Coordinates of C-alpha atoms (C1' of nucleotides) in Angstrom, one line a residue:
Chain A
M1 CA 236.8 308.4 -54.3
G2 CA 237.7 306.2 -51.3
D3 CA 235.7 303.1 -52.0
E4 CA 238.1 300.3 -52.9
R5 CA 235.1 298.2 -54.3
L6 CA 235.2 300.5 -57.3
D7 CA 238.4 298.9 -58.5
Q8 CA 236.2 296.1 -59.7
V9 CA 233.9 298.2 -62.0
D10 CA 234.5 298.4 -65.8
D11 CA 235.7 301.5 -67.6
T12 CA 232.3 302.6 -68.7
T13 CA 230.9 302.5 -65.1
R14 CA 234.0 304.2 -63.9
S15 CA 233.6 307.1 -66.4
I16 CA 229.9 307.5 -65.3
L17 CA 231.0 307.6 -61.7
D18 CA 233.8 310.1 -62.5
H19 CA 231.3 312.2 -64.2
W20 CA 229.1 312.5 -61.2
T21 CA 231.8 312.8 -58.6
E22 CA 234.6 314.7 -60.3
F23 CA 233.4 316.6 -63.4
A24 CA 229.8 317.4 -63.0
P25 CA 228.7 316.8 -59.4
D26 CA 225.8 319.3 -60.0
D27 CA 224.6 318.0 -63.3
R28 CA 220.8 317.9 -63.7
L29 CA 219.0 315.4 -61.5
A30 CA 217.3 313.9 -64.5
H31 CA 220.6 312.5 -65.7
L32 CA 221.3 311.1 -62.3
L33 CA 217.9 309.4 -62.2
R34 CA 218.5 307.9 -65.6
D35 CA 221.9 306.4 -64.6
A36 CA 220.4 305.0 -61.4
S37 CA 217.4 303.6 -63.2
R38 CA 219.6 302.0 -65.9
G39 CA 221.8 300.4 -63.2
V40 CA 218.9 298.9 -61.3
T41 CA 217.4 297.6 -64.6
R42 CA 220.6 296.0 -65.7
A43 CA 221.3 294.4 -62.3
L44 CA 217.8 292.8 -62.5
Q45 CA 218.1 291.9 -66.1
L46 CA 221.4 290.1 -65.4
R47 CA 219.7 287.9 -62.8
L48 CA 216.5 287.3 -64.7
S49 CA 218.4 286.2 -67.8
E50 CA 220.0 283.4 -65.9
H51 CA 216.5 282.0 -65.5
G52 CA 215.5 282.6 -69.1
I53 CA 213.2 285.5 -68.2
S54 CA 213.4 288.8 -70.2
F55 CA 213.0 292.1 -68.4
G56 CA 209.8 292.8 -70.3
H57 CA 208.2 289.6 -69.0
W58 CA 209.0 290.6 -65.4
A59 CA 206.5 293.4 -65.4
F60 CA 203.7 291.2 -66.3
L61 CA 204.6 288.3 -64.0
R62 CA 204.7 290.7 -61.1
V63 CA 201.1 291.8 -61.8
L64 CA 199.9 288.3 -62.4
W65 CA 201.3 286.9 -59.2
T66 CA 198.8 289.1 -57.4
L67 CA 196.1 289.6 -60.0
D68 CA 195.9 286.2 -61.7
G69 CA 193.1 286.0 -64.3
I70 CA 192.7 289.7 -65.2
S71 CA 192.0 290.8 -68.7
Q72 CA 194.8 291.5 -71.2
R73 CA 193.8 295.2 -71.2
E74 CA 193.8 295.4 -67.4
L75 CA 197.2 293.7 -67.3
A76 CA 198.6 296.3 -69.7
V77 CA 197.3 299.1 -67.4
Q78 CA 198.6 297.5 -64.2
A79 CA 202.0 296.9 -65.8
G80 CA 202.1 300.4 -67.1
L81 CA 202.8 299.3 -70.7
M82 CA 201.0 299.7 -74.0
E83 CA 198.5 297.1 -75.2
S84 CA 200.6 296.2 -78.2
T85 CA 203.6 295.6 -76.1
T86 CA 201.5 293.5 -73.7
H87 CA 200.2 291.5 -76.6
T88 CA 203.6 290.7 -78.0
A89 CA 205.0 289.8 -74.6
L90 CA 202.1 287.6 -73.8
N91 CA 202.5 285.7 -77.0
R92 CA 206.0 284.8 -76.0
M93 CA 205.1 284.1 -72.4
E94 CA 202.4 281.7 -73.7
E95 CA 204.9 280.0 -75.9
L96 CA 207.2 279.6 -72.9
G97 CA 204.4 278.0 -70.9
H98 CA 204.3 280.7 -68.2
I99 CA 200.8 281.8 -68.9
E100 CA 197.6 280.8 -70.8
R101 CA 194.8 283.0 -72.1
R102 CA 191.2 282.0 -71.9
H103 CA 187.8 283.5 -72.5
K104 CA 185.3 283.5 -69.7
P105 CA 181.8 282.1 -70.4
G106 CA 179.5 284.8 -71.7
N107 CA 182.2 287.1 -73.0
R108 CA 184.0 286.1 -76.2
R109 CA 185.7 289.4 -76.5
K110 CA 187.8 289.7 -73.3
L111 CA 190.8 287.5 -73.0
H112 CA 191.8 286.7 -69.4
V113 CA 195.4 285.9 -68.6
Y114 CA 196.2 283.0 -66.2
L115 CA 199.5 281.8 -64.7
T116 CA 200.4 278.2 -65.4
P117 CA 201.9 276.3 -62.5
R118 CA 205.2 277.0 -64.1
G119 CA 204.6 280.8 -64.2
R120 CA 203.3 280.7 -60.6
A121 CA 206.4 278.8 -59.5
L122 CA 208.7 281.6 -60.9
E123 CA 207.5 283.9 -58.1
K124 CA 209.6 282.0 -55.5
T125 CA 212.7 282.1 -57.7
L126 CA 212.5 285.6 -59.1
V127 CA 211.2 287.8 -56.3
P128 CA 214.3 287.1 -54.1
L129 CA 216.4 288.3 -57.1
A130 CA 214.6 291.6 -57.2
E131 CA 215.0 291.9 -53.4
E132 CA 218.7 291.3 -53.8
V133 CA 219.0 294.0 -56.4
N134 CA 217.2 296.4 -54.0
R135 CA 219.5 295.5 -51.2
I136 CA 222.6 296.0 -53.3
A137 CA 221.3 299.3 -54.7
V138 CA 220.8 300.9 -51.3
A139 CA 223.8 299.4 -49.6
G140 CA 225.5 302.0 -47.4
L141 CA 222.4 304.1 -47.0
S142 CA 220.9 304.6 -43.6
A143 CA 217.2 304.0 -42.9
R144 CA 216.8 307.7 -42.6
Q145 CA 218.5 308.4 -45.9
L146 CA 216.4 305.7 -47.6
E147 CA 213.2 307.3 -46.3
S148 CA 214.4 310.6 -47.7
V149 CA 215.1 309.1 -51.0
R150 CA 211.7 307.4 -51.1
K151 CA 210.0 310.7 -50.3
A152 CA 212.0 312.6 -52.9
M153 CA 211.2 310.1 -55.6
L154 CA 207.5 310.2 -54.8
T155 CA 207.6 314.0 -54.9
I156 CA 209.4 313.9 -58.3
I157 CA 206.8 311.5 -59.7
T158 CA 203.9 313.5 -58.4
N159 CA 205.4 316.8 -59.7
L160 CA 205.9 315.4 -63.1
A161 CA 202.5 313.7 -63.3
L162 CA 200.9 317.1 -62.4
D163 CA 203.0 318.8 -65.1
E164 CA 201.8 316.2 -67.7
A165 CA 198.2 316.6 -66.6
E166 CA 198.5 320.4 -67.1
A167 CA 200.1 319.9 -70.5
S168 CA 197.3 317.5 -71.4
K169 CA 194.7 320.1 -70.4
R170 CA 196.3 322.5 -72.8
G171 CA 196.1 319.8 -75.5
Q172 CA 199.8 319.3 -75.5
R173 CA 201.0 315.8 -76.1
I174 CA 204.2 313.9 -76.8
V175 CA 204.9 313.9 -80.5
S176 CA 205.4 310.3 -81.7
T177 CA 208.9 309.2 -82.6
R178 CA 207.5 308.6 -86.1
D179 CA 206.3 312.1 -86.5
I180 CA 209.7 313.4 -85.3
G181 CA 211.4 311.2 -87.8
R182 CA 209.2 312.5 -90.6
R183 CA 209.8 316.1 -89.5
N184 CA 213.6 315.6 -89.5
A185 CA 213.5 313.9 -92.9
R186 CA 211.5 316.8 -94.3
A187 CA 214.0 319.3 -92.8
A188 CA 216.9 317.3 -94.1
A189 CA 215.4 317.2 -97.6
K190 CA 214.7 320.9 -97.5
K191 CA 218.3 321.6 -96.5
K192 CA 219.6 319.3 -99.2
A193 CA 217.5 321.0 -101.9
A194 CA 218.6 324.4 -100.7
T195 CA 222.3 323.4 -100.9
H196 CA 221.7 321.9 -104.3
K197 CA 220.1 325.1 -105.6
K198 CA 223.0 327.1 -104.2
D199 CA 225.6 324.9 -105.9
A200 CA 223.7 325.1 -109.2
T201 CA 223.7 328.9 -109.1
K202 CA 227.4 328.9 -108.3
G203 CA 228.4 326.6 -111.1
Chain B
dA1 C1' 237.8 302.1 -81.9
dA2 C1' 234.1 302.7 -84.9
dA3 C1' 230.6 300.9 -87.7
dC4 C1' 227.2 297.7 -88.4
dG5 C1' 223.5 294.4 -87.8
dC6 C1' 220.3 292.1 -84.9
dG7 C1' 216.9 291.4 -81.4
dC8 C1' 213.9 293.2 -78.0
dC9 C1' 210.9 296.5 -76.4
dG10 C1' 207.8 300.7 -76.5
dG11 C1' 204.6 303.4 -78.8
dG12 C1' 201.1 305.0 -82.5
dA13 C1' 197.6 303.9 -85.5
dG14 C1' 194.0 301.4 -87.3
dA15 C1' 191.2 297.1 -88.5
dG16 C1' 188.0 293.9 -87.0
dA17 C1' 185.2 291.6 -83.5
dT18 C1' 182.2 292.0 -79.8
dC19 C1' 179.4 294.1 -76.3
dT20 C1' 176.0 297.6 -74.4
Chain C
dA1 C1' 175.5 303.2 -83.3
dG2 C1' 178.9 303.9 -80.4
dA3 C1' 182.1 302.0 -77.1
dT4 C1' 185.3 298.7 -75.9
dC5 C1' 188.8 295.2 -76.5
dT6 C1' 192.2 292.4 -79.0
dC7 C1' 195.3 292.0 -82.5
dT8 C1' 198.5 293.5 -86.1
dC9 C1' 201.7 296.3 -88.5
dC10 C1' 205.2 299.6 -88.7
dC11 C1' 208.8 302.5 -86.9
dG12 C1' 212.2 304.2 -83.5
dG13 C1' 215.3 303.7 -79.4
dC14 C1' 218.4 301.0 -77.1
dG15 C1' 221.8 297.6 -75.9
dC16 C1' 224.9 294.1 -77.3
dG17 C1' 227.8 291.2 -80.0
dT18 C1' 230.3 291.0 -84.3
dT19 C1' 232.9 292.8 -88.0
dT20 C1' 236.0 295.9 -90.2

DNA sequence: AAACGCGCCGGGAGAGATCT
DNA sequence: AGATCTCTCCCGGCGCGTTT
């Protein structure tokens, strides 16, 4: 690889890059997307943490900067996260003084989320950091390449969304991690019992 | 270097309150 | 009564720092 900047990267990053350039240049796209996504996330995390902001809070702040005062549920949808995750994050954000939650007159059920002046002020500090990460991530790509990447990403997202919609129509859904854990535990127990039985008949 | 523990986050499920 | 919304609990995945 002829890029002398790579002398600065750590061994882990180096091995990831070696994997993609030397050993498995044709490995599945999903793996490439994962590495790219992780890199972008970590770059942003690095910058946010310097301001005491966790990556989880970033998603909610971004929504609130444009949709201040929406309900907790709407916020979860807009941020693309589960309501339980939203609830936990908002508790912390309220503690930190970035948001406050209030009921509107006439509706004691819905809780609306409002930025505090402090939360609002974060926009000026944090958005440039995200823009910086974007700039760094696409450095060396031409406008044309960037346009192609954008199109490709949108196509991938659309294709996968359609696939999920089809699966949903068939009644197929993602098995929860808990169910998988239980299933594995049952399988392990069964295997152990079978081994035990085998040993007992032997001896 | 490998194992371990910890904290954070995401997700599922369900209870309880409130609205329509 | 049924729908909607918030909140809580629990568990698993992941990254990271510490210990062995």
